[in-house]
Amino acid sequence: MIKVTVDSECRIQIPQHLRDAFPAGCAVSIEVDPEGRLLISPHKYSLDELLADTPPDSIIREWEAMPPVGKESK
């Protein structure tokens, strides 16, 4: 078992070797399981979250009008 410390402001200090398991800048999800344990995992973005961060001018509007190619056309 790995122990972490919680300071007076309820901030958790995670040991370096655990932090190294996540890519730099990675968003994480923190949950509490039924037994009161904290579960930390990489955050899985939904399509809506990804699109919300996409600048409108970078979206290819003609995409839907393009003909199917490769395995899409079968």
Short mmCIF file of N, CA, C and O in Angstrom, two decimals:
data_model
loop_
_atom_site.label_atom_id
_atom_site.label_comp_id
_atom_site.label_asym_id
_atom_site.label_seq_id
_atom_site.Cartn_x
_atom_site.Cartn_y
_atom_site.Cartn_z
N MET A 1 0.85 -1.18 0.00
CA MET A 1 0.00 0.00 0.00
C MET A 1 0.90 1.24 0.00
O MET A 1 1.90 1.29 0.68
N ILE A 2 0.51 2.22 -0.77
CA ILE A 2 1.26 3.47 -0.85
C ILE A 2 0.50 4.51 -0.03
O ILE A 2 -0.70 4.68 -0.18
N LYS A 3 1.21 5.21 0.83
CA LYS A 3 0.58 6.23 1.65
C LYS A 3 0.86 7.60 1.07
O LYS A 3 1.95 7.88 0.59
N VAL A 4 -0.15 8.43 1.10
CA VAL A 4 -0.01 9.82 0.67
C VAL A 4 -0.39 10.70 1.85
O VAL A 4 -1.05 10.26 2.79
N THR A 5 0.02 11.95 1.79
CA THR A 5 -0.31 12.86 2.88
C THR A 5 -1.36 13.86 2.42
O THR A 5 -1.45 14.20 1.25
N VAL A 6 -2.17 14.29 3.37
CA VAL A 6 -3.19 15.30 3.12
C VAL A 6 -2.87 16.47 4.03
O VAL A 6 -2.73 16.29 5.24
N ASP A 7 -2.75 17.67 3.44
CA ASP A 7 -2.42 18.82 4.29
C ASP A 7 -3.67 19.44 4.91
O ASP A 7 -4.78 18.93 4.73
N SER A 8 -3.51 20.53 5.64
CA SER A 8 -4.62 21.14 6.37
C SER A 8 -5.70 21.71 5.44
O SER A 8 -6.82 21.96 5.87
N GLU A 9 -5.38 21.90 4.16
CA GLU A 9 -6.37 22.39 3.20
C GLU A 9 -6.92 21.26 2.34
O GLU A 9 -7.51 21.50 1.29
N CYS A 10 -6.71 20.04 2.79
CA CYS A 10 -7.19 18.83 2.11
C CYS A 10 -6.57 18.63 0.73
O CYS A 10 -7.19 18.04 -0.15
N ARG A 11 -5.35 19.12 0.54
CA ARG A 11 -4.63 18.86 -0.70
C ARG A 11 -3.86 17.56 -0.52
O ARG A 11 -3.28 17.31 0.52
N ILE A 12 -3.88 16.76 -1.55
CA ILE A 12 -3.21 15.46 -1.51
C ILE A 12 -1.85 15.58 -2.18
O ILE A 12 -1.74 16.14 -3.27
N GLN A 13 -0.82 15.07 -1.53
CA GLN A 13 0.51 15.02 -2.12
C GLN A 13 0.76 13.60 -2.60
O GLN A 13 0.83 12.67 -1.80
N ILE A 14 0.90 13.46 -3.91
CA ILE A 14 1.08 12.14 -4.52
C ILE A 14 2.57 11.91 -4.75
O ILE A 14 3.25 12.78 -5.29
N PRO A 15 3.11 10.76 -4.34
CA PRO A 15 4.52 10.48 -4.54
C PRO A 15 4.93 10.58 -6.02
O PRO A 15 4.14 10.28 -6.92
N GLN A 16 6.17 10.98 -6.25
CA GLN A 16 6.67 11.22 -7.60
C GLN A 16 6.51 10.01 -8.51
O GLN A 16 6.10 10.15 -9.66
N HIS A 17 6.80 8.81 -8.02
CA HIS A 17 6.72 7.64 -8.90
C HIS A 17 5.28 7.38 -9.36
O HIS A 17 5.07 6.84 -10.45
N LEU A 18 4.29 7.79 -8.59
CA LEU A 18 2.91 7.66 -9.05
C LEU A 18 2.57 8.76 -10.05
O LEU A 18 1.86 8.53 -11.03
N ARG A 19 3.08 9.98 -9.81
CA ARG A 19 2.85 11.07 -10.76
C ARG A 19 3.46 10.75 -12.11
O ARG A 19 2.93 11.11 -13.15
N ASP A 20 4.60 10.06 -12.11
CA ASP A 20 5.27 9.71 -13.37
C ASP A 20 4.45 8.73 -14.20
O ASP A 20 4.70 8.58 -15.39
N ALA A 21 3.49 8.06 -13.59
CA ALA A 21 2.66 7.11 -14.32
C ALA A 21 1.67 7.81 -15.25
O ALA A 21 1.12 7.19 -16.15
N PHE A 22 1.44 9.10 -15.03
CA PHE A 22 0.52 9.87 -15.87
C PHE A 22 1.33 10.81 -16.76
O PHE A 22 2.31 11.39 -16.31
N PRO A 23 0.90 11.00 -18.02
CA PRO A 23 1.60 11.96 -18.87
C PRO A 23 1.51 13.38 -18.30
O PRO A 23 0.54 13.71 -17.61
N ALA A 24 2.50 14.20 -18.59
CA ALA A 24 2.50 15.59 -18.10
C ALA A 24 1.26 16.31 -18.59
O ALA A 24 0.88 16.20 -19.75
N GLY A 25 0.60 17.02 -17.70
CA GLY A 25 -0.59 17.78 -18.05
C GLY A 25 -1.85 16.94 -18.19
O GLY A 25 -2.89 17.45 -18.59
N CYS A 26 -1.76 15.68 -17.86
CA CYS A 26 -2.90 14.77 -17.99
C CYS A 26 -3.98 15.14 -16.97
O CYS A 26 -3.70 15.35 -15.80
N ALA A 27 -5.22 15.22 -17.43
CA ALA A 27 -6.34 15.43 -16.51
C ALA A 27 -6.68 14.09 -15.88
O ALA A 27 -6.59 13.05 -16.52
N VAL A 28 -7.02 14.11 -14.60
CA VAL A 28 -7.37 12.87 -13.92
C VAL A 28 -8.77 12.98 -13.32
O VAL A 28 -9.26 14.06 -13.04
N SER A 29 -9.38 11.83 -13.16
CA SER A 29 -10.66 11.73 -12.47
C SER A 29 -10.39 11.11 -11.10
O SER A 29 -9.63 10.16 -10.98
N ILE A 30 -11.00 11.68 -10.07
CA ILE A 30 -10.84 11.16 -8.72
C ILE A 30 -12.22 10.77 -8.21
O ILE A 30 -13.14 11.57 -8.23
N GLU A 31 -12.33 9.51 -7.79
CA GLU A 31 -13.60 9.01 -7.28
C GLU A 31 -13.37 8.36 -5.92
O GLU A 31 -12.25 7.98 -5.59
N VAL A 32 -14.42 8.22 -5.15
CA VAL A 32 -14.36 7.50 -3.88
C VAL A 32 -15.20 6.25 -4.04
O VAL A 32 -16.37 6.31 -4.42
N ASP A 33 -14.58 5.09 -3.79
CA ASP A 33 -15.32 3.84 -3.94
C ASP A 33 -16.17 3.60 -2.69
O ASP A 33 -16.06 4.33 -1.71
N PRO A 34 -17.03 2.57 -2.69
CA PRO A 34 -17.91 2.32 -1.55
C PRO A 34 -17.19 2.09 -0.23
O PRO A 34 -17.75 2.29 0.84
N GLU A 35 -15.91 1.67 -0.29
CA GLU A 35 -15.16 1.43 0.95
C GLU A 35 -14.39 2.67 1.39
O GLU A 35 -13.59 2.61 2.31
N GLY A 36 -14.58 3.81 0.70
CA GLY A 36 -13.94 5.05 1.09
C GLY A 36 -12.55 5.26 0.51
O GLY A 36 -11.85 6.18 0.90
N ARG A 37 -12.13 4.43 -0.44
CA ARG A 37 -10.82 4.59 -1.07
C ARG A 37 -10.90 5.57 -2.22
O ARG A 37 -11.91 5.61 -2.93
N LEU A 38 -9.85 6.36 -2.39
CA LEU A 38 -9.77 7.27 -3.53
C LEU A 38 -9.26 6.50 -4.73
O LEU A 38 -8.27 5.78 -4.65
N LEU A 39 -9.93 6.66 -5.85
CA LEU A 39 -9.51 6.04 -7.10
C LEU A 39 -9.12 7.16 -8.05
O LEU A 39 -9.92 8.04 -8.36
N ILE A 40 -7.89 7.14 -8.52
CA ILE A 40 -7.38 8.17 -9.43
C ILE A 40 -7.08 7.49 -10.76
O ILE A 40 -6.34 6.51 -10.81
N SER A 41 -7.66 8.01 -11.83
CA SER A 41 -7.43 7.44 -13.16
C SER A 41 -7.38 8.57 -14.18
O SER A 41 -7.91 9.65 -13.95
N PRO A 42 -6.72 8.30 -15.32
CA PRO A 42 -6.72 9.33 -16.37
C PRO A 42 -8.15 9.65 -16.77
O PRO A 42 -9.00 8.76 -16.87
N HIS A 43 -8.43 10.92 -16.96
CA HIS A 43 -9.78 11.34 -17.34
C HIS A 43 -10.05 10.93 -18.78
O HIS A 43 -9.21 11.11 -19.65
N LYS A 44 -11.21 10.34 -19.02
CA LYS A 44 -11.61 9.97 -20.38
C LYS A 44 -12.57 11.05 -20.88
O LYS A 44 -13.65 11.24 -20.31
N TYR A 45 -12.13 11.77 -21.87
CA TYR A 45 -12.94 12.87 -22.41
C TYR A 45 -14.07 12.34 -23.27
O TYR A 45 -13.92 11.38 -24.01
N SER A 46 -15.21 13.00 -23.17
CA SER A 46 -16.33 12.69 -24.05
C SER A 46 -16.17 13.51 -25.32
O SER A 46 -15.41 14.49 -25.36
N LEU A 47 -16.86 13.13 -26.36
CA LEU A 47 -16.80 13.88 -27.60
C LEU A 47 -17.25 15.32 -27.39
O LEU A 47 -16.65 16.27 -27.91
N ASP A 48 -18.28 15.52 -26.57
CA ASP A 48 -18.77 16.88 -26.31
C ASP A 48 -17.70 17.74 -25.63
O ASP A 48 -17.54 18.91 -25.95
N GLU A 49 -16.93 17.14 -24.70
CA GLU A 49 -15.86 17.89 -24.03
C GLU A 49 -14.77 18.27 -25.03
O GLU A 49 -14.26 19.39 -25.00
N LEU A 50 -14.42 17.34 -25.90
CA LEU A 50 -13.38 17.64 -26.89
C LEU A 50 -13.83 18.71 -27.87
O LEU A 50 -13.07 19.61 -28.22
N LEU A 51 -15.07 18.62 -28.30
CA LEU A 51 -15.58 19.62 -29.25
C LEU A 51 -15.73 20.99 -28.61
O LEU A 51 -15.55 22.01 -29.27
N ALA A 52 -16.02 21.03 -27.32
CA ALA A 52 -16.17 22.30 -26.62
C ALA A 52 -14.85 23.08 -26.60
O ALA A 52 -14.86 24.31 -26.58
N ASP A 53 -13.73 22.36 -26.61
CA ASP A 53 -12.41 23.01 -26.60
C ASP A 53 -11.85 23.25 -27.99
O ASP A 53 -10.73 23.72 -28.14
N THR A 54 -12.61 22.89 -29.03
CA THR A 54 -12.15 23.04 -30.40
C THR A 54 -12.57 24.41 -30.94
O THR A 54 -13.76 24.73 -30.91
N PRO A 55 -11.62 25.19 -31.44
CA PRO A 55 -12.00 26.49 -32.01
C PRO A 55 -12.94 26.29 -33.21
O PRO A 55 -12.70 25.41 -34.03
N PRO A 56 -14.01 27.07 -33.29
CA PRO A 56 -14.99 26.89 -34.38
C PRO A 56 -14.37 26.98 -35.78
O PRO A 56 -14.82 26.30 -36.69
N ASP A 57 -13.35 27.81 -35.95
CA ASP A 57 -12.77 27.96 -37.28
C ASP A 57 -11.90 26.77 -37.69
O ASP A 57 -11.48 26.68 -38.84
N SER A 58 -11.66 25.81 -36.80
CA SER A 58 -10.85 24.66 -37.17
C SER A 58 -11.71 23.45 -37.55
O SER A 58 -11.18 22.42 -37.95
N ILE A 59 -13.01 23.55 -37.40
CA ILE A 59 -13.90 22.44 -37.74
C ILE A 59 -14.17 22.46 -39.24
O ILE A 59 -14.52 23.49 -39.82
N ILE A 60 -13.99 21.31 -39.88
CA ILE A 60 -14.21 21.21 -41.33
C ILE A 60 -15.69 20.95 -41.57
O ILE A 60 -16.20 19.86 -41.33
N ARG A 61 -16.38 21.97 -42.01
CA ARG A 61 -17.84 21.85 -42.21
C ARG A 61 -18.19 20.98 -43.42
O ARG A 61 -19.26 20.40 -43.48
N GLU A 62 -17.28 20.87 -44.36
CA GLU A 62 -17.54 20.08 -45.57
C GLU A 62 -17.40 18.58 -45.33
O GLU A 62 -17.65 17.77 -46.21
N TRP A 63 -16.99 18.21 -44.12
CA TRP A 63 -16.73 16.81 -43.81
C TRP A 63 -17.91 15.91 -44.14
O TRP A 63 -17.76 14.86 -44.75
N GLU A 64 -19.10 16.31 -43.73
CA GLU A 64 -20.30 15.48 -43.95
C GLU A 64 -20.64 15.33 -45.43
O GLU A 64 -21.26 14.36 -45.83
N ALA A 65 -20.24 16.30 -46.24
CA ALA A 65 -20.56 16.26 -47.67
C ALA A 65 -19.55 15.43 -48.47
O ALA A 65 -19.79 15.12 -49.62
N MET A 66 -18.44 15.04 -47.86
CA MET A 66 -17.42 14.26 -48.57
C MET A 66 -17.95 12.85 -48.86
O MET A 66 -18.65 12.27 -48.05
N PRO A 67 -17.57 12.31 -50.02
CA PRO A 67 -18.01 10.94 -50.33
C PRO A 67 -17.27 9.93 -49.47
O PRO A 67 -16.14 10.16 -49.05
N PRO A 68 -17.90 8.75 -49.21
CA PRO A 68 -17.23 7.72 -48.44
C PRO A 68 -16.03 7.16 -49.21
O PRO A 68 -16.06 7.07 -50.44
N VAL A 69 -14.98 6.79 -48.48
CA VAL A 69 -13.79 6.21 -49.12
C VAL A 69 -13.38 4.95 -48.37
O VAL A 69 -13.77 4.74 -47.23
N GLY A 70 -12.60 4.11 -49.02
CA GLY A 70 -12.09 2.89 -48.38
C GLY A 70 -13.21 2.01 -47.86
O GLY A 70 -14.19 1.76 -48.55
N LYS A 71 -13.06 1.53 -46.63
CA LYS A 71 -14.04 0.63 -46.03
C LYS A 71 -15.38 1.32 -45.76
O LYS A 71 -16.40 0.66 -45.61
N GLU A 72 -15.37 2.65 -45.72
CA GLU A 72 -16.63 3.37 -45.50
C GLU A 72 -17.60 3.18 -46.67
O GLU A 72 -18.80 3.24 -46.50
N SER A 73 -17.04 2.98 -47.87
CA SER A 73 -17.88 2.92 -49.06
C SER A 73 -18.53 1.55 -49.25
O SER A 73 -19.33 1.36 -50.16
N LYS A 74 -18.19 0.58 -48.43
CA LYS A 74 -18.76 -0.77 -48.58
C LYS A 74 -20.02 -0.93 -47.81
O LYS A 74 -20.33 -0.37 -46.86
#
